[in-house]
Short mmCIF file of C-alpha atoms in Angstrom, two decimals:
data_model
loop_
_atom_site.label_atom_id
_atom_site.label_comp_id
_atom_site.label_asym_id
_atom_site.label_seq_id
_atom_site.Cartn_x
_atom_site.Cartn_y
_atom_site.Cartn_z
CA UNK A 25 -17.40 -82.09 120.27
CA UNK A 26 -16.74 -82.33 124.00
CA UNK A 27 -17.76 -80.14 126.92
CA UNK A 28 -15.73 -78.11 129.40
CA UNK A 29 -16.89 -75.95 132.27
CA UNK A 30 -14.75 -72.78 132.43
CA UNK A 31 -12.51 -72.01 129.45
CA UNK A 32 -10.00 -69.17 129.45
CA UNK A 33 -8.66 -68.06 126.08
CA UNK A 34 -4.98 -67.05 126.20
CA UNK A 35 -2.10 -68.04 128.47
CA UNK A 36 -0.56 -64.62 128.90
CA UNK A 37 -0.37 -62.83 132.24
CA UNK A 38 -4.12 -62.20 132.32
CA UNK A 39 -5.16 -65.74 131.42
CA UNK A 40 -2.76 -67.47 133.81
CA UNK A 41 -3.57 -65.07 136.67
CA UNK A 42 -7.30 -65.60 136.13
CA UNK A 43 -6.86 -69.38 136.12
CA UNK A 44 -4.83 -69.19 139.32
CA UNK A 45 -7.37 -66.93 141.04
CA UNK A 46 -10.20 -69.31 140.09
CA UNK A 47 -8.16 -72.30 141.26
CA UNK A 48 -7.65 -70.68 144.65
CA UNK A 49 -11.43 -70.21 144.92
CA UNK A 50 -12.08 -73.85 144.05
CA UNK A 51 -13.24 -73.20 140.48
CA UNK A 52 -11.66 -75.45 137.88
CA UNK A 53 -10.74 -73.99 134.51
CA UNK A 54 -8.70 -74.81 131.45
CA UNK A 55 -6.61 -72.29 129.50
CA UNK A 56 -6.50 -72.61 125.72
CA UNK A 57 -3.25 -71.17 124.31
CA UNK A 58 -2.62 -70.77 120.59
CA UNK A 59 1.18 -71.18 120.83
CA UNK A 60 2.90 -74.55 121.03
CA UNK A 61 4.61 -73.58 124.30
CA UNK A 62 4.38 -70.87 126.93
CA UNK A 63 4.97 -67.42 125.46
CA UNK A 64 7.76 -66.74 127.96
CA UNK A 65 10.64 -65.94 125.61
CA UNK A 66 9.85 -62.25 125.23
CA UNK A 67 12.44 -59.78 126.46
CA UNK A 68 9.78 -57.44 127.73
CA UNK A 69 9.92 -56.03 131.23
CA UNK A 70 6.67 -55.44 133.11
CA UNK A 71 6.48 -52.66 135.68
CA UNK A 72 4.48 -53.69 138.74
CA UNK A 73 3.22 -50.81 140.88
CA UNK A 74 1.95 -51.11 144.49
CA UNK A 75 -1.58 -51.97 143.33
CA UNK A 76 -0.17 -54.85 141.27
CA UNK A 77 1.76 -56.19 144.25
CA UNK A 78 -1.47 -56.21 146.29
CA UNK A 79 -3.03 -58.41 143.60
CA UNK A 80 0.03 -60.69 143.44
CA UNK A 81 -0.14 -61.07 147.23
CA UNK A 82 -3.74 -62.26 146.85
CA UNK A 83 -2.65 -64.75 144.19
CA UNK A 84 0.03 -66.09 146.54
CA UNK A 85 3.01 -65.56 144.22
CA UNK A 86 4.26 -62.11 145.27
CA UNK A 87 7.08 -63.34 147.51
CA UNK A 88 8.42 -65.61 144.77
CA UNK A 89 8.50 -62.74 142.29
CA UNK A 90 10.02 -60.29 144.76
CA UNK A 91 13.14 -62.45 144.71
CA UNK A 92 13.55 -61.84 140.96
CA UNK A 93 13.70 -58.02 140.95
CA UNK A 94 14.97 -55.12 143.05
CA UNK A 95 12.62 -52.37 144.31
CA UNK A 96 13.02 -48.86 142.89
CA UNK A 97 14.12 -46.21 145.34
CA UNK A 98 13.38 -43.26 143.08
CA UNK A 99 12.31 -42.16 139.63
CA UNK A 100 14.30 -39.53 137.77
CA UNK A 101 13.18 -37.52 134.75
CA UNK A 102 16.04 -35.95 132.79
CA UNK A 103 15.44 -33.41 130.01
CA UNK A 104 18.45 -33.50 127.71
CA UNK A 105 17.18 -30.45 125.83
CA UNK A 106 17.22 -28.07 128.78
CA UNK A 107 19.29 -29.98 131.33
CA UNK A 108 16.37 -30.09 133.81
CA UNK A 109 16.10 -32.96 136.28
CA UNK A 110 13.26 -34.07 138.50
CA UNK A 111 13.59 -36.69 141.23
CA UNK A 112 10.64 -38.55 142.72
CA UNK A 113 11.06 -40.76 145.77
CA UNK A 114 9.18 -43.96 145.04
CA UNK A 115 9.58 -46.47 147.82
CA UNK A 116 8.71 -44.16 150.72
CA UNK A 117 6.28 -41.76 149.01
CA UNK A 118 4.57 -44.07 146.51
CA UNK A 119 5.17 -47.66 147.59
CA UNK A 120 6.66 -50.85 146.22
CA UNK A 121 7.56 -50.67 142.53
CA UNK A 122 9.66 -53.22 140.66
CA UNK A 123 10.22 -54.19 137.05
CA UNK A 124 9.83 -57.92 136.44
CA UNK A 125 10.81 -59.93 133.41
CA UNK A 126 7.64 -60.98 131.65
CA UNK A 127 9.13 -64.48 131.55
CA UNK A 128 9.39 -64.60 135.36
CA UNK A 129 5.73 -63.62 135.79
CA UNK A 130 4.53 -66.15 133.21
CA UNK A 131 6.68 -68.98 134.60
CA UNK A 132 5.66 -68.28 138.21
CA UNK A 133 1.92 -68.14 137.49
CA UNK A 134 2.15 -71.29 135.35
CA UNK A 135 4.05 -73.21 138.03
CA UNK A 136 1.35 -72.38 140.60
CA UNK A 137 -1.39 -74.00 138.48
CA UNK A 138 -2.40 -77.67 138.39
CA UNK A 139 -0.28 -79.43 135.73
CA UNK A 140 -3.01 -80.02 133.15
CA UNK A 141 -4.57 -76.53 133.25
CA UNK A 142 -3.01 -75.12 130.06
CA UNK A 143 -3.69 -76.69 126.66
CA UNK A 144 -1.30 -75.64 123.89
CA UNK A 145 -1.71 -75.33 120.09
CA UNK A 146 -5.36 -74.31 120.51
CA UNK A 147 -5.97 -71.24 118.35
CA UNK A 148 -9.52 -69.94 118.61
CA UNK A 149 -11.25 -69.23 115.32
CA UNK A 150 -14.78 -68.22 116.36
CA UNK A 151 -17.46 -68.27 119.07
CA UNK A 152 -21.16 -68.84 118.75
CA UNK A 153 -24.00 -69.63 121.14
CA UNK A 154 -25.87 -72.91 120.99
CA UNK A 155 -29.44 -71.97 119.98
CA UNK A 156 -30.98 -74.49 122.40
CA UNK A 157 -28.81 -74.25 125.53
CA UNK A 158 -27.21 -70.79 124.97
CA UNK A 159 -23.89 -72.38 125.92
CA UNK A 160 -20.85 -70.95 124.07
CA UNK A 161 -19.40 -73.11 121.32
CA UNK A 162 -15.69 -72.52 120.65
CA UNK A 163 -14.34 -73.46 117.23
CA UNK A 164 -10.60 -73.74 116.66
CA UNK A 165 -8.58 -73.42 113.46
CA UNK A 166 -7.69 -77.13 113.52
CA UNK A 167 -11.39 -77.94 113.07
CA UNK A 168 -12.05 -79.01 116.66
CA UNK A 169 -14.88 -77.59 118.77
CA UNK A 170 -15.68 -77.25 122.47
CA UNK A 171 -19.00 -76.54 124.09
CA UNK A 172 -18.50 -74.85 127.44
CA UNK A 173 -20.46 -73.20 130.25
CA UNK A 174 -18.20 -70.18 130.75
CA UNK A 175 -15.72 -68.34 128.49
CA UNK A 176 -13.24 -65.72 129.72
CA UNK A 177 -11.35 -63.99 126.94
CA UNK A 178 -7.79 -63.09 127.92
CA UNK A 179 -6.59 -63.08 124.34
CA UNK A 180 -5.05 -59.62 124.11
CA UNK A 181 -5.64 -56.48 122.09
CA UNK A 182 -6.71 -58.41 118.97
CA UNK A 183 -9.20 -60.49 120.91
CA UNK A 184 -11.64 -62.82 119.14
CA UNK A 185 -13.75 -62.89 122.31
CA UNK A 186 -13.95 -59.07 122.21
CA UNK A 187 -15.17 -59.33 118.63
CA UNK A 188 -17.90 -61.73 119.78
CA UNK A 189 -18.99 -59.08 122.32
CA UNK A 190 -19.11 -56.50 119.49
CA UNK A 191 -16.50 -54.28 121.11
CA UNK A 192 -15.07 -51.65 118.81
CA UNK A 193 -11.62 -52.37 117.34
CA UNK A 194 -8.58 -51.11 119.20
CA UNK A 195 -6.63 -48.18 117.78
CA UNK A 196 -2.96 -47.28 117.33
CA UNK A 197 -1.16 -44.49 119.14
CA UNK A 198 0.99 -42.31 116.85
CA UNK A 199 3.96 -43.85 118.71
CA UNK A 200 6.22 -46.82 118.24
CA UNK A 201 8.49 -48.35 120.83
CA UNK A 202 11.74 -50.33 120.66
CA UNK A 203 12.36 -52.47 123.74
CA UNK A 204 15.03 -54.81 125.02
CA UNK A 205 17.09 -56.23 127.88
CA UNK A 206 20.78 -55.56 128.45
CA UNK A 207 22.91 -57.63 130.79
CA UNK A 208 25.95 -56.25 132.65
CA UNK A 209 27.96 -59.33 133.80
CA UNK A 210 29.91 -57.34 136.40
CA UNK A 211 26.92 -55.30 137.56
CA UNK A 212 25.41 -52.12 136.16
CA UNK A 213 26.17 -48.70 137.72
CA UNK A 214 22.60 -47.39 137.68
CA UNK A 215 21.50 -48.33 141.17
CA UNK A 216 17.83 -48.72 142.09
CA UNK A 217 16.67 -45.85 139.91
CA UNK A 218 14.08 -45.71 137.13
CA UNK A 219 15.33 -42.99 134.75
CA UNK A 220 13.41 -41.31 131.94
CA UNK A 221 15.43 -39.34 129.38
CA UNK A 222 13.62 -36.80 127.21
CA UNK A 223 15.10 -35.26 124.05
CA UNK A 224 13.22 -33.56 121.23
CA UNK A 225 10.20 -35.84 120.66
CA UNK A 226 11.93 -38.94 121.97
CA UNK A 227 11.54 -40.68 125.31
CA UNK A 228 13.99 -43.31 126.60
CA UNK A 229 13.39 -45.26 129.79
CA UNK A 230 16.03 -47.24 131.68
CA UNK A 231 14.70 -49.62 134.32
CA UNK A 232 16.80 -51.92 136.55
CA UNK A 233 15.40 -55.43 137.00
CA UNK A 234 18.21 -56.67 139.24
CA UNK A 235 21.84 -55.72 139.83
CA UNK A 236 22.92 -57.10 136.44
CA UNK A 237 19.98 -56.63 134.07
CA UNK A 238 18.42 -53.49 132.64
CA UNK A 239 15.11 -53.26 130.80
CA UNK A 240 14.98 -50.30 128.43
CA UNK A 241 12.60 -48.81 125.92
CA UNK A 242 12.57 -45.90 123.52
CA UNK A 243 9.54 -44.28 121.95
CA UNK A 244 8.90 -41.52 119.45
CA UNK A 245 6.10 -40.38 117.13
CA UNK A 246 5.34 -43.12 114.67
CA UNK A 247 6.91 -42.98 111.22
CA UNK A 248 4.98 -45.19 108.73
CA UNK A 249 7.27 -47.81 107.19
CA UNK A 250 7.11 -51.42 106.16
CA UNK A 251 6.71 -53.08 109.55
CA UNK A 252 7.88 -56.40 108.14
CA UNK A 253 11.51 -55.38 108.60
CA UNK A 254 10.94 -54.99 112.34
CA UNK A 255 10.66 -58.75 112.82
CA UNK A 256 14.43 -59.02 112.33
CA UNK A 257 16.15 -58.44 115.72
CA UNK A 258 19.42 -57.31 114.14
CA UNK A 259 17.58 -54.68 112.08
CA UNK A 260 15.88 -53.50 115.26
CA UNK A 261 19.26 -53.27 117.04
CA UNK A 262 20.83 -51.22 114.27
CA UNK A 263 17.84 -48.92 114.14
CA UNK A 264 17.90 -48.46 117.94
CA UNK A 265 21.60 -47.56 117.81
CA UNK A 266 20.88 -44.91 115.15
CA UNK A 267 17.81 -43.70 117.04
CA UNK A 268 19.82 -43.16 120.22
CA UNK A 269 22.81 -41.58 118.49
CA UNK A 270 22.25 -38.18 120.18
CA UNK A 271 21.77 -39.64 123.64
CA UNK A 272 24.51 -40.11 126.28
CA UNK A 273 27.14 -42.77 125.57
CA UNK A 274 25.79 -45.05 128.30
CA UNK A 275 22.40 -45.14 126.53
CA UNK A 276 23.98 -45.93 123.16
CA UNK A 277 26.02 -48.74 124.73
CA UNK A 278 22.87 -50.12 126.31
CA UNK A 279 21.36 -50.61 122.83
CA UNK A 280 24.59 -51.97 121.31
CA UNK A 281 24.97 -54.61 124.05
CA UNK A 282 21.30 -55.65 124.23
CA UNK A 283 20.37 -59.31 124.17
CA UNK A 284 19.51 -59.82 120.50
CA UNK A 285 16.64 -62.18 121.37
CA UNK A 286 15.02 -59.62 123.64
CA UNK A 287 14.61 -56.85 121.09
CA UNK A 288 11.15 -55.95 119.82
CA UNK A 289 9.47 -53.25 117.79
CA UNK A 290 5.89 -52.35 118.71
CA UNK A 291 3.33 -49.94 117.36
CA UNK A 292 1.49 -49.07 120.58
CA UNK A 293 -2.20 -49.96 120.75
CA UNK A 294 -5.09 -48.76 122.92
CA UNK A 295 -8.83 -49.06 123.42
CA UNK A 296 -10.62 -45.71 123.49
CA UNK A 297 -11.53 -44.68 127.07
CA UNK A 298 -15.06 -43.81 125.92
CA UNK A 299 -15.42 -47.26 124.36
CA UNK A 300 -14.51 -48.74 127.73
CA UNK A 301 -17.05 -46.42 129.37
CA UNK A 302 -19.96 -47.71 127.26
CA UNK A 303 -18.71 -51.05 125.91
CA UNK A 304 -20.45 -54.37 126.56
CA UNK A 305 -17.89 -56.55 128.31
CA UNK A 306 -20.10 -59.54 129.05
CA UNK A 307 -22.83 -61.45 127.27
CA UNK A 308 -24.44 -64.37 129.02
CA UNK A 309 -21.57 -66.53 130.25
CA UNK A 310 -18.86 -64.83 128.15
CA UNK A 311 -16.63 -62.00 129.34
CA UNK A 312 -13.16 -60.52 128.80
CA UNK A 313 -10.30 -59.43 131.04
CA UNK A 314 -6.81 -57.95 130.71
CA UNK A 315 -5.80 -56.40 127.39
CA UNK A 316 -8.86 -57.92 125.69
CA UNK A 317 -10.89 -55.57 127.85
CA UNK A 318 -8.66 -52.51 128.28
CA UNK A 319 -5.43 -52.56 126.30
CA UNK A 320 -3.69 -49.27 127.05
CA UNK A 321 -0.39 -47.52 126.48
CA UNK A 322 2.51 -48.56 128.75
CA UNK A 323 3.19 -45.01 129.94
CA UNK A 324 2.09 -45.59 133.57
CA UNK A 325 3.27 -49.17 133.93
CA UNK A 326 -0.27 -50.34 134.68
CA UNK A 327 -1.18 -52.79 131.92
CA UNK A 328 0.13 -55.84 133.77
CA UNK A 329 -1.07 -54.68 137.18
CA UNK A 330 -4.59 -53.96 135.87
CA UNK A 331 -4.77 -57.49 134.42
CA UNK A 332 -3.79 -58.94 137.81
CA UNK A 333 -6.51 -56.86 139.46
CA UNK A 334 -9.03 -58.20 136.93
CA UNK A 335 -8.13 -61.78 137.87
CA UNK A 336 -8.71 -61.20 141.59
CA UNK A 337 -11.98 -59.30 141.14
CA UNK A 338 -13.39 -61.76 138.59
CA UNK A 339 -12.63 -64.86 140.68
CA UNK A 340 -14.03 -63.22 143.81
CA UNK A 341 -17.31 -62.41 142.09
CA UNK A 342 -17.62 -65.88 140.61
CA UNK A 343 -17.04 -67.47 144.01
CA UNK A 344 -19.53 -65.13 145.68
CA UNK A 345 -22.11 -66.28 143.14
CA UNK A 346 -21.65 -69.85 144.38
CA UNK A 347 -19.87 -71.09 141.28
CA UNK A 348 -17.39 -73.20 143.23
CA UNK A 349 -19.67 -76.11 142.30
CA UNK A 350 -20.61 -75.27 138.75
CA UNK A 351 -22.34 -78.55 137.87
CA UNK A 352 -25.82 -77.10 138.51
CA UNK A 353 -28.49 -76.94 135.81
CA UNK A 354 -27.64 -74.81 132.79
CA UNK A 355 -30.32 -72.19 133.48
CA UNK A 356 -29.01 -71.69 137.00
CA UNK A 357 -25.47 -71.41 135.69
CA UNK A 358 -26.35 -68.82 133.05
CA UNK A 359 -28.15 -66.71 135.67
CA UNK A 360 -25.40 -66.96 138.29
CA UNK A 361 -22.52 -66.44 135.90
CA UNK A 362 -24.32 -63.54 134.23
CA UNK A 363 -24.80 -61.84 137.60
CA UNK A 364 -21.16 -62.46 138.57
CA UNK A 365 -19.89 -61.06 135.28
CA UNK A 366 -22.15 -58.00 135.55
CA UNK A 367 -20.76 -57.26 139.02
CA UNK A 368 -17.22 -57.78 137.76
CA UNK A 369 -17.75 -55.36 134.87
CA UNK A 370 -19.38 -52.73 137.10
CA UNK A 371 -16.54 -52.95 139.59
CA UNK A 372 -13.80 -52.75 136.99
CA UNK A 373 -15.30 -50.23 134.57
CA UNK A 374 -14.63 -47.06 136.59
CA UNK A 375 -11.13 -48.22 137.45
CA UNK A 376 -10.05 -49.06 133.90
CA UNK A 377 -11.74 -45.99 132.37
CA UNK A 378 -9.58 -43.79 134.59
CA UNK A 379 -6.42 -45.77 133.79
CA UNK A 380 -7.16 -45.77 130.07
CA UNK A 381 -7.98 -42.06 129.98
CA UNK A 382 -4.77 -41.12 131.76
CA UNK A 383 -2.71 -43.38 129.49
CA UNK A 384 -4.52 -41.99 126.43
CA UNK A 385 -3.73 -38.38 127.34
CA UNK A 386 -0.07 -39.20 128.02
CA UNK A 387 0.18 -41.12 124.75
CA UNK A 388 -1.32 -38.29 122.73
CA UNK A 389 1.01 -35.81 124.41
CA UNK A 390 4.08 -37.94 123.64
CA UNK A 391 2.88 -38.80 120.14
CA UNK A 392 2.67 -35.30 118.74
CA UNK A 393 5.49 -33.10 117.52
CA UNK A 394 3.29 -30.01 117.70
CA UNK A 395 4.24 -27.79 120.63
CA UNK A 396 0.69 -26.40 120.82
CA UNK A 397 -0.87 -29.87 120.92
CA UNK A 398 1.58 -30.92 123.64
CA UNK A 399 0.41 -27.97 125.73
CA UNK A 400 -3.26 -28.85 125.18
CA UNK A 401 -2.78 -32.52 126.10
CA UNK A 402 -0.73 -31.51 129.17
CA UNK A 403 -3.47 -29.14 130.35
CA UNK A 404 -6.10 -31.85 129.97
CA UNK A 405 -3.90 -34.37 131.78
CA UNK A 406 -3.35 -32.03 134.74
CA UNK A 407 -7.04 -31.11 134.82
CA UNK A 408 -8.34 -34.68 134.98
CA UNK A 409 -5.43 -36.10 137.00
CA UNK A 410 -3.94 -33.48 139.33
CA UNK A 411 -2.30 -36.34 141.27
CA UNK A 412 -0.78 -38.43 138.51
CA UNK A 413 0.47 -41.12 140.90
CA UNK A 414 -2.92 -41.83 142.48
CA UNK A 415 -3.49 -44.84 140.20
CA UNK A 416 -0.99 -46.77 142.32
CA UNK A 417 -3.06 -46.41 145.52
CA UNK A 418 -5.85 -48.70 144.30
CA UNK A 419 -6.58 -51.90 146.23
CA UNK A 420 -8.52 -54.60 144.37
CA UNK A 421 -9.46 -56.23 147.69
CA UNK A 422 -9.24 -59.77 148.98
CA UNK A 423 -9.55 -62.76 146.72
#
């Protein structure tokens, strides 16, 4: 068994952003990733709202990523049932919004880190505390172990670190989503417009990444089936084509011409807002960030941006606690890290409760076929969030 200082579990957006934020504050960390390589082959697009761009600016990678995606000029909501349209100016009224390929975010964050930061093929099995030193002991499925001073769990909605903190299990929305990327070699005709199409109980989003690539998703109330078939991209494509059969021809073509390797089927997951309100997100020198802390529905495009905010706030609090030189005595470290993590959790809790509650209400509204329940969820949403774009105004502050 060997010893490390700061260990981050998971090399997704949250883990890499946290490692980069710590690196910029002079705090060395290693990232333990279960996969053999970077998980950058997903076709998922990630919407980054103005608050996310503020965090990326603090991380020093915003200008690199701006070159990979065009800014939205407006958002359009189209009801195919009643022919109603609603246009929302985004760039001037809301601020900078772009959709990035998840691959571009992962690759850019990874490239900004020291070369030996990420360790691959390291799948965490369990965590326990050393009875004498209270240091976390990480045990991996290959039989190896690490004793460390600090653990930051960025290991997603099915987080082992969250289990160690006794957080309640995440839940499933009554919604599934099919997602993919479609390339138009000669350029797509959709401009700089994020368009939402609504029909019956279905919702289809079409999001330009650049002048040639579209990210799209469709969602509808979940129909229980054998989810094993959804691991076959061709099955997903055929199902998406059938699903979108009553939508405009351009939407059907988008599914037919999708990059087969980009297609995914997802049963959407969330952590209850009230669990976030009262949950214990740190214990000694162990904490969580990103989806491990606050996995939420994608309905506001805030999951990725919230994880970036976490990284900035966490690193700032650790640096303010004087952890730039973490080789002090273990008792001092436990005290300082514990204080830093408590401040981090206090600062983030109100923010992510509001995000999670808004996403929860939207998800429940979209996930029911009952007209009465839709009305009830809509009333609650408007009551708690009269300005439903205010979540974009948040500033996580300087690193």
